[in-house]
Coordinates of C-alpha atoms in Angstrom, one line a residue:
M64 CA -7.1 91.6 108.9
C65 CA -6.8 89.1 106.1
I66 CA -3.7 89.8 104.0
P67 CA -3.8 88.5 100.3
P68 CA -1.0 86.0 99.6
A69 CA 0.4 88.1 96.8
V70 CA 0.8 91.1 99.2
A71 CA 2.2 89.0 101.9
G72 CA 4.9 87.5 99.6
G73 CA 3.6 83.9 99.9
P74 CA 3.1 81.5 97.0
A75 CA 0.1 81.9 94.8
P76 CA -2.7 79.5 95.7
T77 CA -3.2 76.5 93.5
G78 CA -6.1 76.9 91.0
S79 CA -6.1 80.7 91.1
A80 CA -7.1 82.6 88.0
A81 CA -4.6 82.8 85.3
P82 CA -2.9 86.3 84.9
P83 CA -4.5 88.5 82.3
S84 CA -3.1 88.3 78.9
R85 CA -0.8 91.2 77.9
T86 CA -2.5 93.7 75.7
P87 CA -0.7 96.4 73.7
S88 CA -0.4 99.8 75.4
D89 CA -2.6 102.6 74.3
T90 CA 0.4 104.4 72.7
W91 CA 1.4 101.3 70.7
A92 CA -2.1 100.5 69.7
A93 CA -2.7 104.2 68.6
F94 CA 0.5 104.1 66.6
A95 CA -0.6 100.9 64.9
D96 CA -4.0 102.4 64.2
S97 CA -2.5 105.5 62.7
A98 CA 0.2 103.9 60.6
S99 CA -2.0 103.3 57.6
V100 CA -3.1 106.9 57.6
G101 CA 0.4 108.1 58.1
L102 CA 1.4 106.5 54.8
A103 CA -0.8 109.1 53.2
F104 CA -0.3 111.9 55.6
V105 CA 3.5 112.1 55.2
P106 CA 3.6 112.3 51.4
L107 CA 0.7 114.8 51.5
G108 CA 2.5 116.9 54.1
I109 CA 5.6 116.7 51.9
A110 CA 3.5 118.0 49.0
F111 CA 2.3 120.9 51.2
G112 CA 5.8 121.7 52.3
V113 CA 7.1 121.6 48.7
L114 CA 4.3 124.0 47.7
V115 CA 5.3 126.4 50.5
A116 CA 8.9 126.3 49.4
H117 CA 8.0 126.9 45.8
A118 CA 5.8 129.8 46.8
G119 CA 8.8 131.6 48.2
V120 CA 7.7 131.4 51.9
A121 CA 10.1 130.6 54.7
W122 CA 10.3 126.9 55.5
W123 CA 9.3 127.4 59.1
W124 CA 6.0 128.7 57.9
A125 CA 5.1 125.2 56.9
T126 CA 5.9 123.8 60.3
L127 CA 4.0 126.6 62.1
S128 CA 1.0 126.3 59.9
S129 CA 0.8 122.5 60.1
A130 CA 1.2 122.6 63.9
L131 CA -1.1 125.5 64.8
I132 CA -3.7 125.5 61.9
Y133 CA -3.7 121.8 61.1
G134 CA -6.4 122.5 58.5
G135 CA -5.3 120.1 55.7
S136 CA -7.0 121.2 52.5
F137 CA -7.5 124.8 53.8
E138 CA -3.7 125.1 54.3
F139 CA -3.2 124.5 50.6
L140 CA -5.7 127.3 49.9
L141 CA -4.0 129.5 52.5
I142 CA -0.7 129.5 50.6
G143 CA -2.2 131.3 47.6
M144 CA -4.2 133.7 49.9
V145 CA -1.1 134.6 51.8
T146 CA 1.1 135.2 48.7
A147 CA -1.8 137.2 47.1
A148 CA -2.4 139.3 50.3
V149 CA -6.1 138.4 50.4
P150 CA -8.1 140.4 53.1
L151 CA -8.4 138.7 56.4
A152 CA -12.3 138.6 56.2
S153 CA -12.0 136.6 52.9
V154 CA -9.6 134.2 54.6
A155 CA -12.0 133.7 57.5
V156 CA -15.0 133.0 55.3
S157 CA -13.0 130.5 53.2
A158 CA -11.8 128.8 56.4
F159 CA -15.4 128.5 57.6
L160 CA -16.7 127.1 54.3
V161 CA -13.9 124.6 54.0
N162 CA -14.1 123.3 57.6
V163 CA -17.8 123.6 58.4
R164 CA -18.2 119.9 57.8
H165 CA -16.5 119.4 61.2
V166 CA -19.7 120.5 62.9
F167 CA -21.4 117.3 61.9
Y168 CA -18.5 115.2 63.2
A169 CA -19.6 116.2 66.7
L170 CA -22.7 114.0 66.3
S171 CA -20.8 110.8 66.5
F172 CA -17.2 111.5 67.4
P173 CA -16.5 109.8 70.8
L174 CA -15.3 113.0 72.6
H175 CA -17.1 111.8 75.8
R176 CA -14.5 109.2 76.3
V177 CA -11.6 111.7 76.4
K178 CA -11.0 112.8 80.0
G179 CA -9.9 116.2 81.2
P180 CA -10.5 119.7 79.8
L181 CA -7.1 119.9 78.2
G182 CA -7.5 116.5 76.6
R183 CA -10.9 117.4 75.2
A184 CA -9.6 120.8 74.0
Y185 CA -6.8 119.1 72.1
S186 CA -9.0 116.3 70.8
T187 CA -11.4 118.9 69.5
F188 CA -8.6 120.9 67.8
A189 CA -7.0 117.8 66.3
L190 CA -10.3 116.3 65.0
C191 CA -9.6 115.8 61.3
D192 CA -11.4 113.8 58.6
E193 CA -9.0 110.8 59.0
A194 CA -9.3 110.7 62.8
Y195 CA -13.1 110.8 62.6
A196 CA -13.1 108.0 60.0
L197 CA -10.9 105.8 62.2
T198 CA -12.8 106.4 65.4
A199 CA -16.3 106.0 63.7
G200 CA -15.7 102.4 62.8
E201 CA -17.1 99.4 64.6
Q202 CA -13.7 98.3 65.9
A203 CA -13.2 101.7 67.6
R204 CA -16.2 101.5 69.9
S205 CA -14.1 99.9 72.7
W206 CA -11.2 102.4 72.4
S207 CA -10.3 104.4 75.4
G208 CA -10.1 108.2 75.5
R209 CA -6.3 107.9 75.8
R210 CA -6.0 105.8 72.8
I211 CA -8.2 108.2 70.7
R212 CA -6.2 111.2 71.9
R213 CA -2.8 109.5 71.1
L214 CA -4.1 108.5 67.7
Q215 CA -4.9 112.1 67.0
L216 CA -1.4 113.1 68.2
F217 CA 0.3 110.7 65.9
L218 CA -1.7 112.0 62.9
H219 CA -0.8 115.5 63.9
L220 CA 2.9 114.6 64.1
Y221 CA 2.8 112.9 60.7
W222 CA 1.4 116.0 59.2
V223 CA 3.8 118.4 60.9
G224 CA 6.8 116.1 60.1
G225 CA 5.8 115.7 56.4
A226 CA 5.3 119.4 55.9
T227 CA 8.6 120.3 57.6
A228 CA 10.5 117.8 55.5
G229 CA 8.8 119.0 52.3
A230 CA 9.6 122.6 53.1
L231 CA 13.3 121.9 53.9
L232 CA 13.8 119.7 50.9
G233 CA 11.5 121.7 48.6
S234 CA 14.3 123.2 46.6
L235 CA 15.5 119.7 45.7
V236 CA 12.1 118.7 44.3
P237 CA 11.3 119.8 40.7
A238 CA 8.2 121.9 40.3
G239 CA 6.7 119.6 37.8
V240 CA 6.5 116.5 40.0
T241 CA 2.9 115.3 40.3
G242 CA 1.2 112.4 42.1
L243 CA 1.9 113.3 45.8
D244 CA -1.6 114.8 46.1
F245 CA -3.2 111.6 44.9
A246 CA -2.3 110.1 48.3
L247 CA -5.3 112.0 49.8
T248 CA -7.7 110.6 47.2
A249 CA -6.5 107.1 47.8
L250 CA -6.7 107.5 51.5
F251 CA -10.3 108.7 51.5
T252 CA -11.3 105.9 49.2
V253 CA -9.8 103.3 51.5
L254 CA -11.4 104.9 54.6
A255 CA -14.8 105.1 52.9
L256 CA -14.7 101.4 51.9
D257 CA -13.8 100.5 55.5
A258 CA -16.6 102.6 56.9
V259 CA -19.2 101.0 54.6
R260 CA -17.9 97.5 55.4
D261 CA -18.1 98.2 59.1
R262 CA -21.7 99.3 59.0
P263 CA -23.6 96.7 56.9
G264 CA -26.9 97.4 58.6
D265 CA -26.9 101.1 58.0
L266 CA -27.9 102.9 54.8
P267 CA -24.6 103.3 53.0
T268 CA -23.4 106.8 52.8
P269 CA -22.6 106.7 49.0
L270 CA -26.1 105.4 48.3
L271 CA -27.5 108.2 50.5
A272 CA -25.5 110.8 48.6
L273 CA -26.6 109.4 45.3
L274 CA -30.3 109.4 46.3
S275 CA -29.9 113.0 47.6
A276 CA -28.4 114.1 44.3
L277 CA -31.1 112.4 42.2
T278 CA -33.9 113.9 44.3
A279 CA -32.4 117.3 44.1
R280 CA -32.0 116.9 40.3
L281 CA -35.7 116.0 39.9
L282 CA -37.2 118.5 42.4
F283 CA -34.8 121.4 42.5
P284 CA -32.9 121.5 39.2
G285 CA -32.1 125.2 39.5
S286 CA -30.4 124.8 43.0
L287 CA -29.0 121.3 42.6
L288 CA -25.9 121.6 44.8
I289 CA -27.6 123.4 47.7
A290 CA -30.6 121.1 47.7
A291 CA -28.4 118.0 47.4
F292 CA -26.3 119.0 50.3
A293 CA -29.4 119.9 52.4
L294 CA -31.0 116.5 51.6
F295 CA -27.8 114.7 52.3
T296 CA -27.4 116.4 55.7
A297 CA -31.0 115.7 56.6
G298 CA -30.5 112.0 55.7
L299 CA -27.3 111.8 57.8
L300 CA -29.2 113.3 60.8
A301 CA -32.1 110.9 60.3
R302 CA -29.8 107.9 60.1
H303 CA -27.9 109.0 63.2
L304 CA -31.1 109.4 65.2
T305 CA -32.4 106.0 63.9
T306 CA -29.1 104.3 64.7
R307 CA -29.0 105.8 68.2
G308 CA -32.5 104.6 68.9
R309 CA -31.6 101.0 67.9
V310 CA -28.5 101.1 70.2
R311 CA -30.6 102.2 73.1
H312 CA -33.1 99.4 72.6
A313 CA -30.4 96.8 72.1

């Protein structure tokens, strides 16, 4: 039996291949990927926690909601619904309407790279707009499932930590403070610019949205919003099918 020199403890042969260069671990790489989004998630979570505190709800409700619901904008709506004792059916309909966009994320989110039923279950639960935007870029096509899952975990922790801090410190923040919510607008603007820059060969999403709105305005002026969203959805599906066809033939 031939024993490799490295196993046998002998010196490495002269002219052998150089050792592979060190690459950052998936955890560190996921942390670096998520850091920019965390700069927006933490102040936005603090804003949510402050709103919970000012609504007279116990601080731990912010932690529980951000950890188990993790619904972002829907959680802001939920505060008013809880304090107003809105019927559960209305809450369910609102949750569906706010989060129905996640159905379309399944078209291109790389869930197939995530291994194991528990990992896939958590990745599905933790699929937010920001995680989708980060994993849909050109640079993310080589990311492993572990890196994607840990990226989502870091985003989840940013949100829970910010909400908890905001709820605990909410009594110290004046009710008239504004500007924390602008972090979300700035974040989506940056992510949209990155997405457009990463896909120069595709029809840009803002242009597709503009064309859908103009077409709906000309053809369906009485149902502008519904028609525009339907055309926009059809355009996204057509672009996805076209792009997938190009990748298969590449």
